[in-house]
Amino acid sequence: MTYKIVDQALDQYLLQYECPAIGTELDDVAAMDYAFFLAFKGLGKTWPNPMVGAVFTDADGCLIGSGAHLRCGEAHAEINALKNVSENGLNHKLSGGTLYVTLEPCCHHGKTPPCLEAILQLPIKKIVFAYLDQSEKVKGQSIRALTAKGYVCEQRLPSTPYHSWLTRVFLHQNTTERPWVALKAAMSLDGSVARKGDQRKFITGDRAREYGHFLRAYYGAIAVGCNTFFLDKPRLNARHPLFGEREITKIIWDPMGEGLIRSAEVKPILDTWGTGFPPAIWVCDATYLKENSAHAQILRDLGFSVLGQEELIQFTAKPGGSKNSFAKTSLNVHALDQLLQNLALKFGVSGLLLEGGPGLWTPFLDAARVNVGHFFVAPQLMLGGERLNIIKAELSGEKKNISMQSHTLTLLRDDILLEGLF
């Protein structure tokens, strides 16, 4: 197991980054770091496309133009960077120059023409890219075509430890047709996430919560359990100095239909969301949806899409117990994958942040469907009262240890942030 101590979280890196001026001499590292920064200008707005940044330098390595893919259906990063070169009156400086781009250029027709065609018309000498596009439509074809035409093609990653954030959601969704699933949890030193009845009291400080809002925008969709929904009455949007206030896709996790029967309590919570909120999805097992169809219709009338997944929940009977006596419940992994594919393909969910609480986190961990964890640890012990731990023991299956890989440690003022892959 490896870990790195990181000076600052990604959002702070982006806030403090100083953009180079036109004419600044950039080496390969500096140019690619600038392209990485630019890519995040499309944060939360480019799906199903990835975030991409691009930078042009002249033959002497001086900056002549830059751009990013800002929104799905609009020009890609390479084209916007080329437009910027023209706006700067520096087209003549392209000869012998270099294009730095965070992802291999596209070579297929979609909502916009392929960037490869435009690049092949340029008098530049070299293309430096951070990642190959592993999607079926590209998969190295552009780099091979550019190399065949005599362009020098080199791969170089940004220097930031967060460079994989640019493509991991996009590449995962393209290869699995499921969202990249992240778990976010704030806890005390003893692993408690709240005392019962105290769910609305914050454990971590302002800086940790600010970063949590950045994660909401990065993933674009947030899921909370129905108990968290009714107890906390959250707005479930994203608020951060990088982008102000932004609405994201909201998912209420209610596999056993416990929240459906409380449909009359939902409207006051939605009133805090305002009008025109983006897709809001209520998820439960199809059996409970059928049993509570009237309540489901109330939710639909309020603007929810109500998804009933067949056989989402599976039960293990207690030995010698009655047919209605169960030792535990767990997720049917096959049904969960179908649900996740539905969220990706029908609702455009490419990244999914599981934000609370233990009744949501545990079954996803148990089913091995969490890709990355973001754990905030506050320097406090939670003494007294009945505590809620990060794992809901009665939902977990066989005894198992789940280890994080390649994780980082970051200090967020008084709190510690631990992030890593599962």
Coordinates of C-alpha atoms in Angstrom, one line a residue:
M1 CA 0.0 0.0 0.0
T2 CA 1.4 3.4 -1.0
Y3 CA 0.4 6.9 0.0
K4 CA 1.4 10.5 -0.5
I5 CA 1.2 13.5 1.7
V6 CA -0.3 16.3 -0.5
D7 CA 0.1 20.0 0.3
Q8 CA -3.3 21.0 -0.9
A9 CA -6.6 19.5 -2.2
L10 CA -7.4 19.8 -5.8
D11 CA -9.9 22.7 -5.5
Q12 CA -7.3 24.8 -3.6
Y13 CA -4.7 24.0 -6.3
L14 CA -7.1 25.3 -9.0
L15 CA -8.0 28.4 -7.0
Q16 CA -4.3 29.3 -6.5
Y17 CA -3.0 28.5 -10.0
E18 CA -1.5 31.5 -11.7
C19 CA -2.2 31.5 -15.5
P20 CA 0.8 32.3 -17.7
A21 CA 0.6 35.4 -19.9
I22 CA 0.8 35.2 -23.7
G23 CA 4.4 35.1 -24.7
T24 CA 5.6 33.3 -21.5
E25 CA 8.1 30.6 -22.2
L26 CA 6.8 27.2 -21.1
D27 CA 8.6 23.9 -20.9
D28 CA 6.7 20.6 -21.3
V29 CA 5.7 20.3 -17.6
A30 CA 4.5 23.9 -17.3
A31 CA 2.5 23.7 -20.6
M32 CA 0.8 20.5 -19.6
D33 CA 0.0 21.8 -16.1
Y34 CA -1.6 24.8 -17.7
A35 CA -3.7 22.5 -20.0
F36 CA -4.7 20.6 -16.8
F37 CA -5.9 23.8 -15.2
L38 CA -7.8 24.8 -18.3
A39 CA -9.6 21.5 -18.5
F40 CA -11.4 22.2 -15.2
K41 CA -13.2 25.2 -16.8
G42 CA -15.6 22.6 -18.1
L43 CA -16.2 21.1 -14.7
G44 CA -19.6 19.4 -14.6
K45 CA -20.7 20.7 -18.0
T46 CA -19.1 18.5 -20.6
W47 CA -20.7 15.0 -20.1
P48 CA -20.7 12.7 -21.9
N49 CA -17.5 14.2 -23.1
P50 CA -14.4 14.5 -20.8
M51 CA -12.9 17.7 -19.5
V52 CA -10.0 18.6 -21.8
G53 CA -7.6 21.5 -21.9
A54 CA -5.2 22.5 -24.7
V55 CA -2.3 24.9 -25.1
F56 CA -0.3 26.0 -28.2
T57 CA 3.3 27.2 -28.0
D58 CA 5.5 28.5 -30.8
A59 CA 8.8 27.0 -32.0
D60 CA 10.6 28.8 -29.1
G61 CA 8.2 27.3 -26.5
C62 CA 6.3 30.6 -25.9
L63 CA 2.6 30.5 -25.2
I64 CA 0.5 31.7 -28.1
G65 CA -3.0 30.4 -27.3
S66 CA -5.1 28.2 -25.0
G67 CA -8.6 26.8 -24.6
A68 CA -10.8 24.2 -23.0
H69 CA -13.9 22.2 -23.8
L70 CA -16.5 24.2 -22.0
R71 CA -19.8 22.4 -22.7
C72 CA -21.0 19.3 -24.5
G73 CA -22.0 20.1 -28.1
E74 CA -19.7 23.1 -28.3
A75 CA -16.1 23.3 -29.7
H76 CA -13.5 21.0 -28.2
A77 CA -10.4 22.2 -26.4
E78 CA -8.1 22.1 -29.4
I79 CA -10.4 24.1 -31.5
N80 CA -10.9 26.8 -28.8
A81 CA -7.2 27.0 -28.3
L82 CA -6.7 27.5 -32.0
K83 CA -9.3 30.2 -32.0
N84 CA -7.5 31.9 -29.2
V85 CA -4.2 31.8 -31.2
S86 CA -6.1 33.6 -34.0
E87 CA -7.6 36.1 -31.6
N88 CA -4.2 36.9 -30.3
G89 CA -3.0 37.5 -33.9
L90 CA -0.4 34.8 -33.7
N91 CA -1.4 32.3 -36.4
H92 CA 2.1 32.9 -38.0
K93 CA 3.7 31.6 -34.8
L94 CA 2.1 28.1 -35.2
S95 CA 4.9 27.0 -37.6
G96 CA 7.2 24.5 -35.8
G97 CA 5.1 24.9 -32.7
T98 CA 3.6 22.4 -30.2
L99 CA 0.1 21.4 -29.2
Y100 CA -0.3 20.3 -25.6
V101 CA -3.6 18.5 -24.9
T102 CA -4.7 16.5 -21.9
L103 CA -6.5 13.8 -23.9
E104 CA -5.7 12.3 -27.3
P105 CA -7.7 14.3 -30.0
C106 CA -10.9 12.8 -31.2
C107 CA -11.0 11.3 -34.7
H108 CA -14.8 10.7 -35.2
H109 CA -17.8 12.9 -36.1
G110 CA -20.1 13.7 -33.3
K111 CA -21.8 16.9 -32.4
T112 CA -18.7 18.6 -33.7
P113 CA -16.2 17.6 -36.5
P114 CA -13.1 15.6 -35.4
C115 CA -10.3 17.6 -34.0
L116 CA -7.8 15.4 -35.8
E117 CA -8.8 16.9 -39.2
A118 CA -8.1 20.4 -38.0
I119 CA -4.8 19.5 -36.4
L120 CA -3.6 17.8 -39.6
Q121 CA -3.9 21.1 -41.4
L122 CA -1.6 22.9 -38.9
P123 CA 2.1 23.6 -39.5
I124 CA 3.0 22.6 -35.9
K125 CA 5.7 20.1 -35.3
K126 CA 4.8 18.2 -32.2
I127 CA 1.8 17.0 -30.2
V128 CA 2.2 16.3 -26.4
F129 CA -0.8 14.5 -24.8
A130 CA -1.4 13.4 -21.3
Y131 CA -3.8 10.4 -21.8
L132 CA -4.7 8.2 -24.7
D133 CA -8.5 8.1 -25.3
Q134 CA -9.4 4.4 -24.5
S135 CA -13.0 4.7 -25.8
E136 CA -13.8 2.5 -28.8
K137 CA -14.1 5.4 -31.2
V138 CA -10.6 6.6 -30.7
K139 CA -8.2 4.1 -28.8
G140 CA -5.0 5.5 -30.2
Q141 CA -6.1 6.1 -33.7
S142 CA -5.4 9.8 -33.7
I143 CA -1.9 9.4 -32.4
R144 CA -1.2 6.8 -35.0
A145 CA -2.5 9.0 -37.8
L146 CA -0.5 12.0 -36.6
T147 CA 2.7 10.0 -36.3
A148 CA 2.1 8.6 -39.8
K149 CA 1.9 12.2 -41.1
G150 CA 5.3 13.0 -39.6
Y151 CA 4.2 14.8 -36.4
V152 CA 6.2 14.0 -33.3
C153 CA 3.8 12.6 -30.6
E154 CA 4.9 12.3 -27.0
Q155 CA 3.0 11.5 -23.8
R156 CA 3.6 13.5 -20.7
L157 CA 1.4 13.7 -17.5
P158 CA 0.7 16.9 -15.6
S159 CA 2.9 17.2 -12.5
T160 CA 0.0 17.5 -10.1
P161 CA -0.9 14.3 -8.2
Y162 CA -4.5 14.8 -9.3
H163 CA -3.8 14.4 -13.0
S164 CA -5.9 11.2 -13.2
W165 CA -9.0 13.1 -12.2
L166 CA -9.3 14.5 -15.7
T167 CA -10.2 11.2 -17.3
R168 CA -11.0 8.5 -14.7
V169 CA -14.8 9.2 -14.6
F170 CA -15.0 9.4 -18.4
L171 CA -12.9 6.3 -19.1
H172 CA -14.7 4.2 -16.5
Q173 CA -18.2 5.1 -17.8
N174 CA -17.1 4.5 -21.4
T175 CA -15.7 1.0 -20.6
T176 CA -18.3 -0.2 -18.1
E177 CA -21.4 1.8 -19.0
R178 CA -21.7 2.5 -15.3
P179 CA -20.9 5.6 -13.3
W180 CA -17.7 6.0 -11.4
V181 CA -18.8 5.7 -7.8
A182 CA -17.3 7.7 -5.0
L183 CA -17.9 7.5 -1.3
K184 CA -17.7 10.7 0.8
A185 CA -17.8 10.4 4.6
A186 CA -16.9 12.7 7.5
M187 CA -16.2 11.0 10.8
S188 CA -14.6 11.5 14.2
L189 CA -11.4 9.8 15.4
D190 CA -13.5 6.8 16.6
G191 CA -15.2 6.3 13.3
S192 CA -18.5 7.9 14.3
V193 CA -20.4 9.9 11.7
A194 CA -23.1 11.2 14.1
R195 CA -25.0 10.6 17.3
K196 CA -28.5 9.5 16.7
G197 CA -30.6 12.6 16.7
D198 CA -27.6 14.8 15.9
Q199 CA -27.3 14.2 12.2
R200 CA -27.5 17.9 11.4
K201 CA -24.5 18.8 13.5
F202 CA -21.3 19.2 11.4
I203 CA -18.3 17.1 12.4
T204 CA -15.7 18.7 10.2
G205 CA -14.9 22.4 9.7
D206 CA -15.7 24.9 6.9
R207 CA -12.7 24.0 4.7
A208 CA -13.6 20.3 4.6
R209 CA -17.2 21.1 3.8
E210 CA -16.1 23.5 1.0
Y211 CA -14.1 20.7 -0.6
G212 CA -17.1 18.4 -0.2
H213 CA -19.0 20.8 -2.4
F214 CA -16.3 20.8 -5.0
L215 CA -16.6 17.0 -5.1
R216 CA -20.4 17.3 -5.7
A217 CA -19.7 19.5 -8.8
Y218 CA -16.9 17.2 -10.0
Y219 CA -19.1 14.1 -9.9
G220 CA -22.2 15.8 -11.1
A221 CA -24.6 13.5 -9.2
I222 CA -25.2 13.0 -5.5
A223 CA -27.0 10.1 -3.7
V224 CA -28.2 10.2 -0.1
G225 CA -30.2 7.6 1.8
C226 CA -33.9 8.4 2.5
N227 CA -33.2 8.7 6.2
T228 CA -30.6 11.4 5.6
F229 CA -33.0 13.1 3.2
F230 CA -35.8 13.4 5.8
L231 CA -33.5 14.1 8.8
D232 CA -31.2 16.7 7.2
K233 CA -33.5 18.1 4.5
P234 CA -30.4 18.9 2.4
R235 CA -30.4 21.1 -0.7
L236 CA -28.1 18.7 -2.5
N237 CA -26.5 21.3 -4.7
A238 CA -22.9 22.5 -5.0
R239 CA -21.5 25.8 -3.7
H240 CA -17.9 26.7 -4.1
P241 CA -15.7 29.8 -4.8
L242 CA -14.6 28.2 -8.1
F243 CA -18.1 28.3 -9.6
G244 CA -20.6 29.8 -7.2
E245 CA -23.8 27.8 -6.8
R246 CA -24.6 24.9 -9.1
E247 CA -27.4 22.4 -9.4
I248 CA -26.5 18.7 -9.8
T249 CA -28.5 15.4 -10.3
K250 CA -30.0 14.3 -7.0
I251 CA -30.7 10.6 -6.1
I252 CA -32.6 9.4 -3.1
W253 CA -31.7 5.9 -2.1
D254 CA -34.7 4.0 -0.7
P255 CA -34.3 0.3 -1.6
M256 CA -36.9 -1.0 0.8
G257 CA -39.5 1.8 0.2
E258 CA -39.3 3.2 3.7
G259 CA -39.3 6.7 2.3
L260 CA -42.0 6.2 -0.3
I261 CA -44.7 6.0 2.4
R262 CA -43.5 9.4 3.7
S263 CA -44.3 11.1 0.4
A264 CA -46.4 13.7 2.1
E265 CA -43.2 15.0 3.8
V266 CA -41.3 15.5 0.6
K267 CA -42.7 18.8 -0.8
P268 CA -41.5 21.1 2.0
I269 CA -38.0 19.8 1.4
L270 CA -38.3 20.4 -2.3
D271 CA -39.4 23.9 -1.7
T272 CA -35.9 24.7 -0.5
W273 CA -34.5 23.5 -3.9
G274 CA -36.3 26.2 -5.8
T275 CA -37.7 25.7 -9.3
G276 CA -36.1 24.1 -12.3
F277 CA -33.9 21.7 -10.4
P278 CA -32.1 19.1 -12.6
P279 CA -33.1 15.4 -12.6
A280 CA -34.2 14.1 -9.2
I281 CA -34.4 10.3 -9.0
W282 CA -36.0 8.2 -6.3
V283 CA -34.6 4.6 -6.3
C284 CA -36.2 1.5 -4.7
D285 CA -36.7 -2.2 -5.2
A286 CA -39.5 -2.8 -7.7
T287 CA -41.5 -4.9 -5.2
Y288 CA -41.8 -2.0 -2.8
L289 CA -42.6 0.4 -5.7
K290 CA -45.5 -1.8 -6.7
E291 CA -46.8 -1.9 -3.2
N292 CA -46.7 1.8 -2.8
S293 CA -47.7 3.0 -6.3
A294 CA -49.9 5.8 -5.0
H295 CA -47.0 7.3 -3.0
A296 CA -44.7 6.9 -6.0
Q297 CA -47.2 8.9 -8.1
I298 CA -47.0 11.7 -5.6
L299 CA -43.3 11.8 -6.0
R300 CA -43.6 11.9 -9.8
D301 CA -46.0 14.8 -9.6
L302 CA -43.4 16.6 -7.6
G303 CA -40.9 16.1 -10.4
F304 CA -39.1 12.9 -9.4
S305 CA -38.3 10.0 -11.7
V306 CA -39.1 7.0 -9.6
L307 CA -37.0 3.9 -10.5
G308 CA -38.0 0.5 -9.4
Q309 CA -35.2 -2.0 -9.9
E310 CA -36.2 -5.7 -10.0
E311 CA -34.6 -7.9 -7.3
L312 CA -32.4 -5.1 -6.0
I313 CA -32.6 -6.4 -2.5
Q314 CA -31.9 -10.0 -1.5
F315 CA -32.7 -11.5 1.8
T316 CA -31.1 -14.2 3.9
A317 CA -33.5 -16.0 6.2
K318 CA -32.7 -16.8 9.8
P319 CA -32.0 -20.5 10.4
G320 CA -35.3 -22.0 11.7
G321 CA -37.1 -18.7 11.4
S322 CA -40.4 -17.9 9.7
K323 CA -40.5 -16.9 6.0
N324 CA -40.8 -13.3 7.1
S325 CA -37.8 -13.5 9.5
F326 CA -34.5 -12.4 7.9
A327 CA -30.9 -12.4 9.2
K328 CA -29.8 -9.6 6.9
T329 CA -30.4 -8.0 3.6
S330 CA -27.9 -7.2 0.9
L331 CA -27.7 -5.8 -2.6
N332 CA -28.1 -8.1 -5.6
V333 CA -24.9 -7.1 -7.5
H334 CA -26.3 -7.9 -10.9
A335 CA -29.4 -5.8 -10.2
L336 CA -27.3 -3.0 -8.9
D337 CA -25.2 -3.0 -12.1
Q338 CA -28.4 -2.8 -14.1
L339 CA -29.5 0.2 -12.0
L340 CA -26.2 1.9 -12.4
Q341 CA -26.2 1.4 -16.2
N342 CA -29.7 2.8 -16.3
L343 CA -28.5 5.9 -14.3
A344 CA -25.6 6.3 -16.8
L345 CA -27.4 5.7 -20.1
K346 CA -30.8 7.2 -19.4
F347 CA -30.0 10.0 -16.9
G348 CA -26.5 10.9 -18.0
V349 CA -24.9 10.0 -14.6
S350 CA -21.2 9.5 -15.3
G351 CA -20.0 10.1 -11.7
L352 CA -21.9 9.4 -8.6
L353 CA -21.1 10.7 -5.1
L354 CA -22.5 8.6 -2.2
E355 CA -22.8 11.2 0.5
G356 CA -24.8 9.6 3.3
G357 CA -25.3 7.7 5.4
P358 CA -24.2 4.3 6.6
G359 CA -27.3 2.6 5.1
L360 CA -26.1 3.8 1.7
W361 CA -22.4 3.4 2.0
T362 CA -22.4 -0.2 3.5
P363 CA -24.2 -2.1 0.7
F364 CA -22.2 -0.4 -2.0
L365 CA -19.0 -1.3 -0.3
D366 CA -20.3 -4.8 0.4
A367 CA -21.1 -5.2 -3.4
A368 CA -17.6 -3.8 -4.3
R369 CA -19.1 -1.0 -6.3
V370 CA -17.2 1.9 -4.8
N371 CA -14.3 3.1 -7.0
V372 CA -12.8 5.8 -4.7
G373 CA -13.2 7.0 -1.2
H374 CA -13.0 10.6 0.2
F375 CA -12.8 10.4 4.0
F376 CA -12.7 13.4 6.2
V377 CA -11.4 12.8 9.8
A378 CA -12.0 15.4 12.5
P379 CA -9.7 15.6 15.5
Q380 CA -12.4 14.7 18.1
L381 CA -13.9 11.8 19.9
M382 CA -17.7 11.4 20.0
L383 CA -18.4 10.3 23.6
G384 CA -21.9 9.5 25.0
G385 CA -25.1 8.8 23.3
E386 CA -25.9 6.2 20.7
R387 CA -23.5 6.7 17.8
L388 CA -23.8 6.0 14.1
N389 CA -20.7 4.4 12.7
I390 CA -19.6 4.6 9.1
I391 CA -20.5 1.0 8.5
K392 CA -23.9 -0.3 9.3
A393 CA -23.0 -3.7 10.7
E394 CA -26.3 -5.5 10.2
L395 CA -26.2 -4.9 6.4
S396 CA -22.7 -6.1 5.8
G397 CA -22.1 -9.6 4.5
E398 CA -19.2 -12.0 5.1
K399 CA -16.3 -10.7 7.2
K400 CA -13.9 -8.9 4.9
N401 CA -11.2 -6.2 4.9
I402 CA -11.5 -3.5 2.2
S403 CA -8.2 -1.7 1.5
M404 CA -7.6 1.6 -0.2
Q405 CA -4.8 1.8 -2.8
S406 CA -2.6 4.7 -3.8
H407 CA -4.1 7.0 -1.3
T408 CA -3.2 10.6 -0.4
L409 CA -3.3 12.5 2.9
T410 CA -4.1 16.2 2.9
L411 CA -4.6 18.6 5.8
L412 CA -7.7 20.7 5.5
R413 CA -7.1 23.2 8.3
D414 CA -8.0 21.1 11.4
D415 CA -9.3 18.1 9.5
I416 CA -7.5 15.3 7.7
L417 CA -8.6 14.2 4.2
L418 CA -7.8 10.7 3.2
E419 CA -8.5 9.8 -0.5
G420 CA -7.8 6.6 -2.4
L421 CA -9.0 4.0 -4.8
F422 CA -10.7 0.8 -3.8

